[in-house]
Coordinates of C-alpha atoms in Angstrom, one line a residue:
Chain A
X1 CA 9.9 -22.1 13.0
X2 CA 11.4 -23.5 16.2
X3 CA 12.5 -20.0 17.5
X4 CA 9.8 -18.7 19.8
X5 CA 11.2 -15.7 21.7
X6 CA 9.9 -15.1 25.1
X7 CA 7.0 -12.8 24.3
X8 CA 7.2 -9.8 26.7
X9 CA 10.9 -9.3 26.6
X10 CA 10.9 -9.9 22.9
X11 CA 8.1 -7.3 22.4
X12 CA 10.1 -4.5 24.1
X13 CA 13.2 -5.4 22.2
X14 CA 11.3 -5.5 18.9
X15 CA 9.8 -2.1 19.5
X16 CA 13.1 -0.5 20.4
X17 CA 14.8 -2.2 17.5
X18 CA 12.3 -1.2 14.8
X19 CA 11.4 2.2 16.3
X20 CA 15.0 3.0 16.9
X21 CA 15.8 2.9 13.1
X22 CA 13.0 5.4 12.5
X23 CA 14.0 7.8 15.2
X24 CA 17.5 8.4 14.1
X25 CA 18.1 11.4 11.9
X26 CA 18.2 10.6 8.2
X27 CA 21.4 9.5 6.5
X28 CA 23.1 7.9 9.5
X29 CA 23.5 4.3 8.4
X30 CA 23.6 2.0 5.4
X31 CA 20.8 4.1 3.9
X32 CA 23.0 7.1 3.5
X33 CA 24.1 5.8 0.2
X34 CA 20.5 5.5 -0.9
X35 CA 19.7 9.0 0.2
X36 CA 22.8 10.6 -1.5
X37 CA 22.2 8.7 -4.7
X38 CA 18.5 9.6 -4.5
X39 CA 19.1 13.3 -4.0
X40 CA 21.7 13.5 -6.8
X41 CA 19.3 11.8 -9.2
X42 CA 16.5 14.0 -8.0
X43 CA 18.6 16.9 -9.0
X44 CA 18.9 15.4 -12.4
X45 CA 15.1 14.8 -12.4
X46 CA 14.5 18.5 -11.8
X47 CA 16.7 19.4 -14.7
X48 CA 15.1 16.7 -16.9
X49 CA 11.7 18.2 -16.1
X50 CA 12.8 21.8 -16.5
X51 CA 14.3 21.4 -20.0
X52 CA 11.2 20.0 -21.7
X53 CA 9.1 22.6 -19.9
X54 CA 11.3 25.3 -21.2
X55 CA 11.9 24.0 -24.7
X56 CA 8.9 21.7 -25.2
X57 CA 8.8 17.9 -25.4
X58 CA 10.6 18.1 -28.7
X59 CA 13.8 17.5 -26.8
X60 CA 12.6 14.0 -26.4
X61 CA 13.0 11.6 -29.3
X62 CA 9.3 11.6 -30.0
X63 CA 7.7 12.4 -33.3
X64 CA 4.1 12.8 -34.7
X65 CA 4.1 9.0 -35.1
X66 CA 6.0 7.8 -32.1
X67 CA 4.1 9.9 -29.5
X68 CA 4.7 7.6 -26.6
X69 CA 8.0 6.0 -25.5
X70 CA 10.0 6.4 -22.4
X71 CA 7.4 8.6 -20.8
X72 CA 4.6 6.2 -21.0
X73 CA 6.7 3.1 -20.6
X74 CA 8.0 4.5 -17.4
X75 CA 4.5 5.3 -16.2
X76 CA 3.4 1.8 -16.9
X77 CA 6.5 0.3 -15.3
X78 CA 6.3 2.3 -12.1
X79 CA 2.6 1.7 -11.6
X80 CA 3.1 -2.0 -12.3
X81 CA 5.9 -2.2 -9.8
X82 CA 3.6 -0.7 -7.1
X83 CA 0.6 -2.9 -8.2
X84 CA 2.3 -6.2 -7.4
X85 CA 3.3 -4.9 -4.0
X86 CA -0.2 -3.7 -3.2
X87 CA -1.7 -6.9 -4.5
X88 CA 0.5 -9.1 -2.4
X89 CA 0.0 -7.2 0.8
X90 CA -3.8 -7.1 0.3
X91 CA -4.0 -10.7 -0.6
X92 CA -1.9 -11.9 2.3
X93 CA -3.9 -9.7 4.7
X94 CA -7.2 -11.1 3.5
X95 CA -5.8 -14.7 3.7
X96 CA -4.6 -13.9 7.2
X97 CA -1.1 -14.9 6.4
X98 CA 0.7 -13.2 9.3
X99 CA 4.2 -13.6 8.0
X100 CA 3.3 -10.8 5.6
X101 CA 3.5 -8.5 8.6
X102 CA 7.3 -8.1 8.3
X103 CA 7.0 -7.3 4.6
X104 CA 3.7 -5.4 4.2
X105 CA 4.9 -1.9 5.3
X106 CA 7.7 -1.9 2.8
X107 CA 5.4 -3.3 0.1
X108 CA 2.8 -0.7 0.8
X109 CA 5.4 2.0 0.8
X110 CA 6.8 0.7 -2.5
X111 CA 3.3 0.9 -3.9
X112 CA 2.7 4.4 -2.7
X113 CA 6.0 5.8 -3.8
X114 CA 6.1 4.2 -7.1
X115 CA 2.5 5.3 -7.7
X116 CA 3.6 8.8 -6.9
X117 CA 6.5 8.6 -9.3
X118 CA 4.3 7.0 -12.0
X119 CA 1.7 9.8 -11.6
X120 CA 4.3 12.4 -12.7
X121 CA 4.9 10.9 -16.1
X122 CA 1.5 11.3 -17.7
X123 CA 1.4 14.9 -16.4
X124 CA 4.9 15.6 -17.9
X125 CA 4.1 14.0 -21.2
X126 CA 1.2 16.3 -21.7
X127 CA 3.7 18.8 -23.0
X128 CA 1.8 21.6 -21.2
X129 CA 1.6 20.1 -17.7
X130 CA 0.2 23.4 -16.3
X131 CA -3.0 22.5 -18.1
X132 CA -3.4 19.2 -16.4
X133 CA -6.7 20.4 -14.8
X134 CA -8.2 20.0 -18.3
X135 CA -8.4 16.3 -17.6
X136 CA -10.7 16.9 -14.7
X137 CA -14.3 18.0 -14.8
X138 CA -13.7 21.4 -13.2
X139 CA -15.2 23.2 -16.2
X140 CA -12.7 26.0 -15.6
X141 CA -11.4 25.6 -19.1
X142 CA -11.1 28.5 -21.4
X143 CA -13.2 26.5 -23.9
X144 CA -16.1 25.8 -21.6
X145 CA -15.8 22.1 -22.4
X146 CA -16.0 19.0 -20.3
X147 CA -13.5 16.2 -20.4
X148 CA -14.2 13.4 -22.9
X149 CA -15.4 10.8 -20.5
X150 CA -15.5 8.1 -23.2
X151 CA -11.8 8.4 -23.6
X152 CA -9.4 6.0 -21.9
X153 CA -7.0 8.9 -21.6
X154 CA -9.5 10.6 -19.2
X155 CA -10.0 7.3 -17.3
X156 CA -6.3 7.2 -16.8
X157 CA -6.2 10.6 -15.1
X158 CA -8.9 9.5 -12.6
X159 CA -7.3 6.1 -12.2
X160 CA -4.0 7.7 -11.0
X161 CA -5.8 10.1 -8.7
X162 CA -8.1 7.5 -7.0
X163 CA -5.2 4.9 -7.0
X164 CA -3.0 7.3 -5.0
X165 CA -5.9 7.9 -2.6
X166 CA -6.6 4.2 -2.1
X167 CA -2.9 3.2 -1.7
X168 CA -2.2 6.2 0.6
X169 CA -5.1 5.1 2.9
X170 CA -4.0 1.5 2.8
X171 CA -0.5 2.6 3.9
X172 CA -1.7 5.1 6.5
X173 CA -4.2 2.9 8.3
X174 CA -1.5 0.3 8.8
X175 CA 0.8 3.0 10.0
X176 CA -1.4 4.6 12.7
X177 CA -0.5 2.2 15.6
X178 CA 3.2 2.4 14.7
X179 CA 3.0 6.2 14.7
X180 CA 1.7 5.9 18.2
X181 CA 4.7 3.7 19.1
X182 CA 7.1 6.4 17.7
X183 CA 5.2 9.1 19.6
X184 CA 5.8 7.2 22.9
X185 CA 9.5 6.6 22.1
X186 CA 10.6 9.9 20.4
X187 CA 13.4 11.5 22.4
X188 CA 12.6 15.0 21.4
X189 CA 9.3 16.7 22.2
X190 CA 9.0 18.2 18.8
X191 CA 9.1 14.8 17.1
X192 CA 6.8 13.4 19.7
X193 CA 4.3 16.0 18.8
X194 CA 4.6 15.4 15.1
X195 CA 4.2 11.6 15.5
X196 CA 1.5 12.2 18.1
X197 CA -0.6 14.3 15.7
X198 CA -0.1 11.8 12.9
X199 CA -1.1 8.9 15.2
X200 CA -4.4 10.8 15.7
X201 CA -4.4 9.9 19.4
X202 CA -4.2 6.2 19.0
X203 CA -4.0 4.5 22.4
X204 CA -4.3 0.8 21.6
X205 CA -7.8 0.3 23.1
X206 CA -9.0 -3.3 22.4
X207 CA -12.3 -2.1 20.7
X208 CA -10.3 0.3 18.6
X209 CA -8.1 -2.5 17.5
X210 CA -11.1 -4.5 16.4
X211 CA -12.6 -1.7 14.3
X212 CA -9.1 -0.9 13.0
X213 CA -8.8 -4.5 11.8
X214 CA -12.2 -4.4 10.2
X215 CA -11.4 -1.2 8.3
X216 CA -8.0 -2.5 7.3
X217 CA -9.5 -5.6 5.8
X218 CA -12.3 -3.7 4.1
X219 CA -9.7 -1.4 2.6
X220 CA -7.7 -4.4 1.4
X221 CA -10.8 -6.1 0.0
X222 CA -11.7 -3.0 -2.0
X223 CA -8.1 -2.3 -3.1
X224 CA -7.4 -5.8 -4.4
X225 CA -9.8 -5.9 -7.4
X226 CA -9.4 -2.2 -7.8
X227 CA -5.6 -2.4 -8.4
X228 CA -6.2 -5.0 -11.1
X229 CA -8.8 -2.8 -12.7
X230 CA -6.4 0.2 -12.7
X231 CA -3.6 -1.4 -14.5
X232 CA -5.8 -3.3 -16.9
X233 CA -7.6 0.0 -17.6
X234 CA -4.3 1.7 -18.4
X235 CA -3.5 -0.9 -21.0
X236 CA -7.1 -0.9 -22.3
X237 CA -6.4 2.5 -23.8
X238 CA -3.6 0.9 -25.8
X239 CA -5.8 -1.9 -27.0
X240 CA -8.7 0.5 -27.8
X241 CA -6.8 2.2 -30.7
X242 CA -6.0 0.8 -34.2
X243 CA -2.3 0.8 -33.7
X244 CA -0.8 -2.5 -34.9
X245 CA 0.6 -4.7 -32.2
X246 CA -1.6 -3.0 -29.6
X247 CA -5.0 -3.8 -31.0
X248 CA -5.6 -7.0 -29.1
X249 CA -8.0 -8.0 -26.3
X250 CA -5.2 -9.8 -24.5
X251 CA -3.3 -6.5 -24.2
X252 CA -4.7 -5.3 -20.8
X253 CA -4.0 -8.7 -19.3
X254 CA -0.6 -8.8 -20.8
X255 CA 0.4 -5.4 -19.4
X256 CA -1.1 -6.1 -16.0
X257 CA 0.8 -9.4 -15.7
X258 CA 4.0 -7.8 -17.0
X259 CA 3.7 -5.1 -14.4
X260 CA 2.9 -7.7 -11.7
X261 CA 6.0 -9.7 -12.8
X262 CA 8.2 -6.7 -12.5
X263 CA 6.6 -6.0 -9.1
X264 CA 7.3 -9.5 -7.9
X265 CA 10.9 -9.1 -8.9
X266 CA 11.1 -5.9 -6.9
X267 CA 9.3 -7.6 -3.9
X268 CA 11.9 -10.4 -3.9
X269 CA 14.7 -7.8 -3.9
X270 CA 12.8 -6.0 -1.1
X271 CA 12.2 -9.1 1.0
X272 CA 15.8 -10.2 0.8
X273 CA 17.0 -6.6 1.7
X274 CA 14.6 -6.3 4.6
X275 CA 15.5 -9.8 5.8
X276 CA 19.3 -9.0 5.8
X277 CA 19.0 -5.3 6.8
X278 CA 16.7 -5.8 9.8
X279 CA 17.9 -9.2 10.8
X280 CA 14.4 -10.8 10.3
X281 CA 15.6 -14.2 9.2
X282 CA 13.2 -15.8 11.6
X283 CA 10.2 -14.0 10.2
X284 CA 11.0 -14.0 6.5
X285 CA 12.3 -17.5 6.2
X286 CA 13.7 -19.3 3.2
X287 CA 10.3 -21.0 2.8
X288 CA 8.7 -17.6 2.3
X289 CA 11.3 -16.6 -0.3
X290 CA 10.8 -19.9 -2.0
X291 CA 7.0 -19.1 -2.1
X292 CA 7.7 -15.7 -3.6
X293 CA 9.9 -17.3 -6.2
X294 CA 7.1 -19.7 -7.1
X295 CA 4.5 -17.0 -7.4
X296 CA 6.9 -15.1 -9.6
X297 CA 7.4 -18.2 -11.8
X298 CA 3.7 -18.7 -12.1
X299 CA 3.2 -15.0 -13.1
X300 CA 6.0 -15.4 -15.7
X301 CA 4.3 -18.4 -17.2
X302 CA 1.0 -16.5 -17.4
X303 CA 2.9 -13.6 -19.0
X304 CA 4.4 -16.0 -21.5
X305 CA 1.0 -17.3 -22.3
X306 CA -0.2 -13.7 -23.0
X307 CA 2.7 -13.1 -25.4
X308 CA 2.0 -16.4 -27.2
X309 CA -1.7 -15.6 -27.3
X310 CA -1.0 -12.1 -28.7
X311 CA 1.3 -13.5 -31.4
X312 CA -1.3 -16.2 -32.2
X313 CA -4.0 -13.5 -32.5
X314 CA -1.9 -11.6 -34.9
X315 CA -1.2 -14.6 -37.1
X316 CA -4.8 -15.8 -37.0
X317 CA -6.2 -12.4 -37.9
X318 CA -3.8 -12.3 -40.8
X319 CA -3.4 -8.5 -41.0
X320 CA -0.2 -8.1 -43.1
X321 CA 1.0 -5.0 -41.2
X322 CA 0.6 -6.8 -37.9
X323 CA 2.4 -9.9 -39.2
X324 CA 5.2 -7.7 -40.5
X325 CA 5.3 -6.1 -37.1
X326 CA 5.5 -9.4 -35.4
X327 CA 8.5 -10.3 -37.6
X328 CA 10.1 -7.0 -36.7
X329 CA 9.7 -7.9 -33.0
X330 CA 10.9 -11.4 -33.3
X331 CA 13.7 -11.1 -35.9
X332 CA 13.8 -7.5 -37.1
X333 CA 14.6 -4.1 -36.0
X334 CA 12.9 -4.4 -32.6
X335 CA 14.3 -7.9 -31.9
X336 CA 17.3 -6.9 -29.8
X337 CA 15.1 -4.9 -27.3
X338 CA 12.4 -7.6 -27.5
X339 CA 14.6 -10.5 -26.8
X340 CA 16.6 -8.7 -24.1
X341 CA 13.3 -8.0 -22.4
X342 CA 11.8 -11.5 -22.9
X343 CA 15.0 -13.3 -21.8
X344 CA 15.5 -11.0 -18.8
X345 CA 11.9 -11.4 -17.6
X346 CA 10.3 -14.6 -18.7
X347 CA 13.6 -16.4 -19.3
X348 CA 15.2 -15.5 -16.0
X349 CA 12.1 -16.5 -14.1
X350 CA 12.5 -20.0 -15.4
X351 CA 15.5 -20.3 -13.0
X352 CA 12.9 -20.5 -10.3
X353 CA 12.1 -24.0 -11.4
X354 CA 15.2 -25.0 -9.4
X355 CA 14.9 -25.4 -5.7
X356 CA 18.6 -24.5 -5.3
X357 CA 17.9 -21.1 -6.8
X358 CA 14.7 -20.5 -4.9
X359 CA 16.5 -20.9 -1.6
X360 CA 19.5 -18.6 -2.2
X361 CA 18.5 -15.1 -1.1
X362 CA 21.3 -13.2 -2.9
X363 CA 20.7 -15.0 -6.2
X364 CA 16.9 -14.4 -5.8
X365 CA 17.4 -10.7 -5.3
X366 CA 19.7 -10.5 -8.3
X367 CA 17.2 -12.4 -10.5
X368 CA 14.4 -10.3 -9.2
X369 CA 16.2 -7.1 -10.2
X370 CA 16.9 -8.4 -13.7
X371 CA 13.2 -9.4 -14.1
X372 CA 12.0 -5.9 -13.2
X373 CA 14.5 -4.4 -15.6
X374 CA 13.5 -6.9 -18.3
X375 CA 9.9 -5.9 -18.1
X376 CA 10.9 -2.3 -18.7
X377 CA 12.5 -3.3 -21.9
X378 CA 9.4 -5.3 -23.0
X379 CA 7.1 -2.4 -22.1
X380 CA 9.2 0.0 -24.2
X381 CA 9.4 -2.4 -27.1
X382 CA 5.6 -3.0 -27.1
X383 CA 4.9 0.7 -27.1
X384 CA 7.5 1.9 -29.6
X385 CA 7.3 -1.0 -32.1
X386 CA 3.6 -0.4 -32.7
X387 CA 3.9 3.4 -33.1
X388 CA 7.1 3.3 -35.2
X389 CA 5.5 0.9 -37.7
X390 CA 2.0 2.0 -38.6
X391 CA -0.3 0.9 -41.3
X392 CA 1.0 3.6 -43.7
X393 CA 4.7 3.4 -44.8
X394 CA 4.7 7.2 -44.6
X395 CA 4.3 6.8 -40.9
X396 CA 7.3 4.7 -40.4
X397 CA 9.7 6.5 -38.1
X398 CA 12.7 5.3 -36.2
X399 CA 12.8 6.1 -32.5
X400 CA 15.7 6.5 -30.3
X401 CA 15.5 8.0 -26.8
X402 CA 17.4 11.2 -26.3
X403 CA 19.5 12.1 -23.3
X404 CA 16.6 14.0 -21.7
X405 CA 14.4 10.9 -21.7
X406 CA 17.1 8.8 -20.1
X407 CA 17.7 11.7 -17.6
X408 CA 14.0 11.7 -16.8
X409 CA 13.9 7.9 -16.2
X410 CA 17.0 8.0 -14.1
X411 CA 15.7 11.0 -12.2
X412 CA 12.4 9.3 -11.5
X413 CA 14.4 6.5 -9.9
X414 CA 16.1 9.2 -7.8
X415 CA 12.8 10.6 -6.6
X416 CA 11.7 7.1 -5.6
X417 CA 15.0 6.4 -3.8
X418 CA 14.8 9.7 -1.9
X419 CA 11.3 9.0 -0.7
X420 CA 12.4 5.5 0.3
X421 CA 15.5 6.7 2.2
X422 CA 13.5 9.4 4.0
X423 CA 10.8 6.8 4.8
X424 CA 13.4 4.4 6.2
X425 CA 14.6 6.9 8.7
X426 CA 11.4 8.6 9.7
X427 CA 8.8 5.8 9.9
X428 CA 9.2 2.1 10.8
X429 CA 10.0 0.2 7.7
X430 CA 8.9 -3.0 9.3
X431 CA 5.5 -2.9 11.1
X432 CA 6.4 -2.9 14.8
X433 CA 3.1 -4.1 16.2
X434 CA 2.5 -6.7 13.5
X435 CA 5.9 -8.3 14.1
X436 CA 5.0 -8.6 17.8
X437 CA 1.8 -10.2 16.8
X438 CA 3.6 -12.8 14.9
X439 CA 6.0 -13.4 17.8
X440 CA 3.0 -14.0 20.0
X441 CA 1.4 -16.3 17.5
X442 CA 4.6 -18.3 17.5
X443 CA 4.9 -18.3 21.2
X444 CA 1.4 -19.5 21.8
X445 CA 1.4 -22.1 19.1
X446 CA 0.9 -25.5 20.6
X447 CA 0.2 -24.3 24.1
X448 CA -2.8 -23.0 25.8
X449 CA -5.3 -24.8 23.5
X450 CA -8.3 -23.2 25.3
X451 CA -7.0 -19.8 24.5
X452 CA -6.3 -20.7 20.9
X453 CA -9.7 -22.3 20.6
X454 CA -11.3 -19.2 22.0
X455 CA -9.6 -17.1 19.4
X456 CA -11.1 -19.1 16.6
Chain B
X1 CA 3.3 14.1 24.5
X2 CA 1.4 13.2 27.6
X3 CA 1.7 9.5 26.6
X4 CA 5.3 9.5 27.9
X5 CA 5.7 7.3 30.9
X6 CA 6.0 9.3 34.1
X7 CA 6.8 7.0 36.9
X8 CA 6.5 3.3 37.4
X9 CA 5.3 3.8 41.0
X10 CA 2.1 2.1 41.9
X11 CA -0.4 4.3 43.5
X12 CA -2.9 2.7 45.8
X13 CA -6.5 4.0 45.9
X14 CA -8.1 5.9 48.6
X15 CA -11.6 5.4 49.8
X16 CA -14.4 6.5 47.4
X17 CA -14.0 7.9 43.9
X18 CA -12.2 11.2 43.6
X19 CA -14.3 13.8 42.0
X20 CA -12.0 14.1 39.0
X21 CA -11.3 10.5 38.3
X22 CA -11.4 8.8 34.9
X23 CA -11.0 5.3 36.2
X24 CA -8.6 2.9 37.7
X25 CA -5.9 1.4 35.5
X26 CA -3.8 -1.7 36.1
X27 CA -0.8 -3.1 34.2
X28 CA -0.5 -6.9 33.6
X29 CA 2.6 -9.0 33.1
X30 CA 1.7 -10.3 29.6
X31 CA -1.1 -10.8 27.2
X32 CA -2.3 -14.0 28.8
X33 CA -2.4 -12.4 32.2
X34 CA -4.4 -9.5 30.8
X35 CA -6.9 -11.9 29.3
X36 CA -7.2 -13.7 32.6
X37 CA -7.5 -10.4 34.4
X38 CA -10.2 -9.3 32.1
X39 CA -12.2 -12.4 32.8
X40 CA -11.7 -12.0 36.5
X41 CA -12.9 -8.3 36.4
X42 CA -15.8 -9.2 34.2
X43 CA -16.6 -12.0 36.6
X44 CA -17.0 -9.5 39.4
X45 CA -19.7 -7.7 37.5
X46 CA -17.8 -4.8 36.0
X47 CA -19.0 -3.8 32.6
X48 CA -17.3 -0.6 31.6
X49 CA -13.8 -1.9 31.1
X50 CA -11.2 -1.1 28.4
X51 CA -8.0 -2.9 27.6
X52 CA -4.9 -1.3 26.0
X53 CA -2.6 -3.6 24.1
X54 CA 0.4 -3.2 21.8
X55 CA -1.3 -5.2 19.1
X56 CA -4.7 -6.7 18.6
X57 CA -5.5 -9.8 20.7
X58 CA -7.9 -12.3 19.3
X59 CA -8.9 -13.3 22.8
X60 CA -10.0 -9.7 23.5
X61 CA -11.7 -9.3 20.2
X62 CA -14.0 -12.1 21.2
X63 CA -14.5 -10.9 24.7
X64 CA -15.1 -7.2 23.9
X65 CA -17.1 -7.4 20.8
X66 CA -17.9 -4.4 18.6
X67 CA -20.7 -4.3 16.0
X68 CA -19.5 -6.0 12.8
X69 CA -21.6 -4.2 10.3
X70 CA -21.0 -0.4 10.7
X71 CA -17.6 -0.3 8.9
X72 CA -18.4 -2.5 6.0
X73 CA -21.8 -0.8 5.6
X74 CA -20.2 2.6 5.7
X75 CA -17.7 1.4 3.0
X76 CA -20.6 0.2 0.9
X77 CA -22.4 3.5 1.3
X78 CA -19.3 5.5 0.6
X79 CA -18.5 3.4 -2.5
X80 CA -22.0 3.5 -3.9
X81 CA -22.3 7.2 -3.0
X82 CA -19.1 8.4 -4.7
X83 CA -19.7 6.0 -7.6
X84 CA -23.1 7.5 -8.2
X85 CA -21.7 11.0 -7.9
X86 CA -19.0 10.2 -10.5
X87 CA -21.6 8.6 -12.8
X88 CA -24.0 11.5 -12.3
X89 CA -21.3 14.0 -13.1
X90 CA -20.5 12.3 -16.4
X91 CA -24.2 12.1 -17.3
X92 CA -24.7 15.8 -16.4
X93 CA -21.6 16.9 -18.3
X94 CA -22.7 15.0 -21.4
X95 CA -26.2 16.4 -21.3
X96 CA -24.8 19.9 -20.6
X97 CA -22.6 19.7 -23.7
X98 CA -23.6 16.7 -25.9
X99 CA -20.6 15.5 -27.9
X100 CA -21.1 13.3 -30.9
X101 CA -18.1 11.1 -31.3
X102 CA -18.6 8.7 -34.2
X103 CA -22.3 8.4 -33.4
X104 CA -21.8 7.0 -30.0
X105 CA -24.6 7.5 -27.6
X106 CA -24.6 10.7 -25.5
X107 CA -24.9 8.5 -22.4
X108 CA -22.3 5.8 -22.9
X109 CA -22.9 3.8 -19.8
X110 CA -20.1 1.2 -20.5
X111 CA -17.5 4.0 -20.8
X112 CA -18.9 6.0 -17.9
X113 CA -18.8 2.9 -15.6
X114 CA -15.0 2.9 -15.4
X115 CA -14.5 6.3 -13.8
X116 CA -17.5 5.6 -11.7
X117 CA -15.9 2.3 -10.4
X118 CA -12.7 4.1 -9.8
X119 CA -14.3 6.7 -7.6
X120 CA -16.5 4.1 -6.0
X121 CA -13.3 2.3 -4.8
X122 CA -11.9 5.5 -3.4
X123 CA -15.2 6.4 -1.7
X124 CA -15.4 2.9 -0.1
X125 CA -11.9 3.1 1.3
X126 CA -12.3 6.7 2.5
X127 CA -15.6 5.8 4.2
X128 CA -14.1 2.7 5.8
X129 CA -11.1 4.6 7.3
X130 CA -13.1 7.7 8.3
X131 CA -15.8 5.4 9.8
X132 CA -13.2 3.6 11.8
X133 CA -11.8 6.8 13.2
X134 CA -15.2 8.2 13.9
X135 CA -16.5 5.1 15.7
X136 CA -13.3 5.0 17.7
X137 CA -13.7 8.6 18.7
X138 CA -10.4 9.6 16.9
X139 CA -8.6 11.8 16.2
X140 CA -8.5 12.7 19.9
X141 CA -5.0 13.8 20.7
X142 CA -5.5 13.9 24.5
X143 CA -7.1 11.3 26.6
X144 CA -7.0 10.8 30.4
X145 CA -5.3 7.4 30.1
X146 CA -2.2 9.0 28.6
X147 CA -1.5 10.4 32.0
X148 CA -1.4 6.9 33.6
X149 CA 2.0 5.7 34.7
X150 CA 4.0 3.7 32.2
X151 CA 1.2 4.2 29.6
X152 CA 3.7 4.7 26.9
X153 CA 4.4 1.0 27.1
X154 CA 0.9 0.3 25.7
X155 CA 2.6 0.7 22.3
X156 CA 5.6 -1.4 23.5
X157 CA 5.1 -4.3 25.8
X158 CA 2.5 -3.0 28.3
X159 CA -0.8 -4.7 28.9
X160 CA -3.4 -2.4 30.6
X161 CA -6.9 -2.8 31.9
X162 CA -9.0 0.1 32.9
X163 CA -12.2 0.2 34.9
X164 CA -14.0 3.3 34.0
X165 CA -15.6 5.6 36.6
X166 CA -18.9 5.3 34.8
X167 CA -19.2 1.7 35.8
X168 CA -22.3 1.2 38.1
X169 CA -20.2 -0.9 40.5
X170 CA -17.3 1.6 40.5
X171 CA -15.7 2.8 43.7
X172 CA -12.0 3.4 43.7
X173 CA -11.4 0.9 46.4
X174 CA -13.5 -1.8 44.8
X175 CA -11.9 -1.3 41.4
X176 CA -8.4 -1.3 42.9
X177 CA -9.0 -4.4 44.9
X178 CA -10.6 -6.2 42.0
X179 CA -7.8 -5.4 39.6
X180 CA -5.3 -6.4 42.2
X181 CA -7.0 -9.7 42.8
X182 CA -7.2 -10.2 39.0
X183 CA -3.4 -10.5 38.9
X184 CA -2.3 -6.9 38.1
X185 CA 1.3 -6.0 38.5
X186 CA 0.3 -2.6 39.8
X187 CA -2.9 -0.5 40.0
X188 CA -3.2 3.2 39.8
X189 CA -6.0 5.8 39.6
X190 CA -6.3 7.8 36.4
X191 CA -7.3 11.4 36.9
X192 CA -9.9 12.7 34.5

């Protein structure tokens, strides 16, 4: 924390540095690989969407019993990934932790893009996605019926819609001042106009800043509990049914914490990448990475508790089907997937007990990635094992994902990467004005006590 | 856009306000100079002052207060409003076409509360953001200050103070002299 760059010179340099990255045309730097990979996989995604549309969802490995697998596991995983990002950015904003400023834009973008990607899965898994409006109370249905508002399936549709709206506004309100900075620095008039319109005429007036800050904080305060509600709500629809292995009150919490754990893994990866890619070692210090690792560890322990509680509930209830299912998960057919997931997520997070691990950025990023992937395995295992092993032996079906399901999953990652790459080169990935704010905080720390006091 | 910096040349004021003047703007060296400058201008009795900064300054937040309640209140109203609309829609739809699912009540308040809460959150956030824009007079793509010299720096490292023409004490000379005495790097008139 000893580095306190001279404020004014630093501010201009920060603006040029961070705005410069956004004003270059796409695909002219280290992110070219991301864009190319993203576009290739997006092509795959289009094929993977077109085939089930043409031939029906029968091309997936689903059956009348295993009705949800990769499609819904992907939905839950992507939305959980975004949730943790949104939670952490809101939480740190409300707690006035200004070091978040270097991280929040990317975290909010991660939340927005992954929510967008997540939202496609429930629509695709309908089988007849062109009838998605049946989920909404438009009463334009051929049947003249309303949606079933008591059904968690309907809640889910509204959850995604409103979640996208909330996350988009959270992202956009933080972006307005930076759009103005890009407007003032764009080299071509056309781009200046685009950024100018998007900036809505922002001019940095002091009173505008105060109201902007109020609105930003209100948005974060609403979004924070709401995000938790959304993810728990999505898992509530699992707990609501009689499917063995789902029918447990801990399930919403379990899914929410799993998603959050995956999200923290992604945030660590993101923080390390931003730190190295944008040279922000002074802003995102090893202390902050250490902190992120501790939060991740705490989440992993909570998640472990949920799994133990779930197993205990099954044993206590004594339902033979559920006990048999638990055996399948721990030592039977589902065990390889289950243990892969548990070890990769909860197990890997235990490495964060060690200070030496918490302070090695590359190692942290690696572990973060493994944790995020591990959660996917757990989500898939939890979904499939319950469906493939029902109360009736006649309902027992094995499930194996087909190539089109893998293609859809890989393709969805492509859509995400494409959005990310385009974002990196068209908008400031690190909030320009908030980084300057931090620099000033640093510069004024310890001096000018009257000014500091006045600020309190 | 018009916000691009034109010239860095300081323009000194002539006597009396020009008929088409928005105000007089001054640039300051850094944030502390701006805050000191604000205090000095305020001390001379000017009231219609605006400051333009690259990021929010706590010092200015306290010196140029805005009402605290409108945005949270708007958010509350937007949240309750859209939540009630969502709730009302569900009630109406279920009365319009009562559906007996396992004998559950036609008006299942616990189930209906979830969509209502979801839309309440959306309503609150939309109201907060729109309210902020509305109170700030945005979107307004053109504004006279964008024509001020170097104003593009207001999103970089420029610290500006503007005395508006509407100020009771305003004359171009007096505003220019006051800003100059307050420690401005340069002072320039802003055409309306």
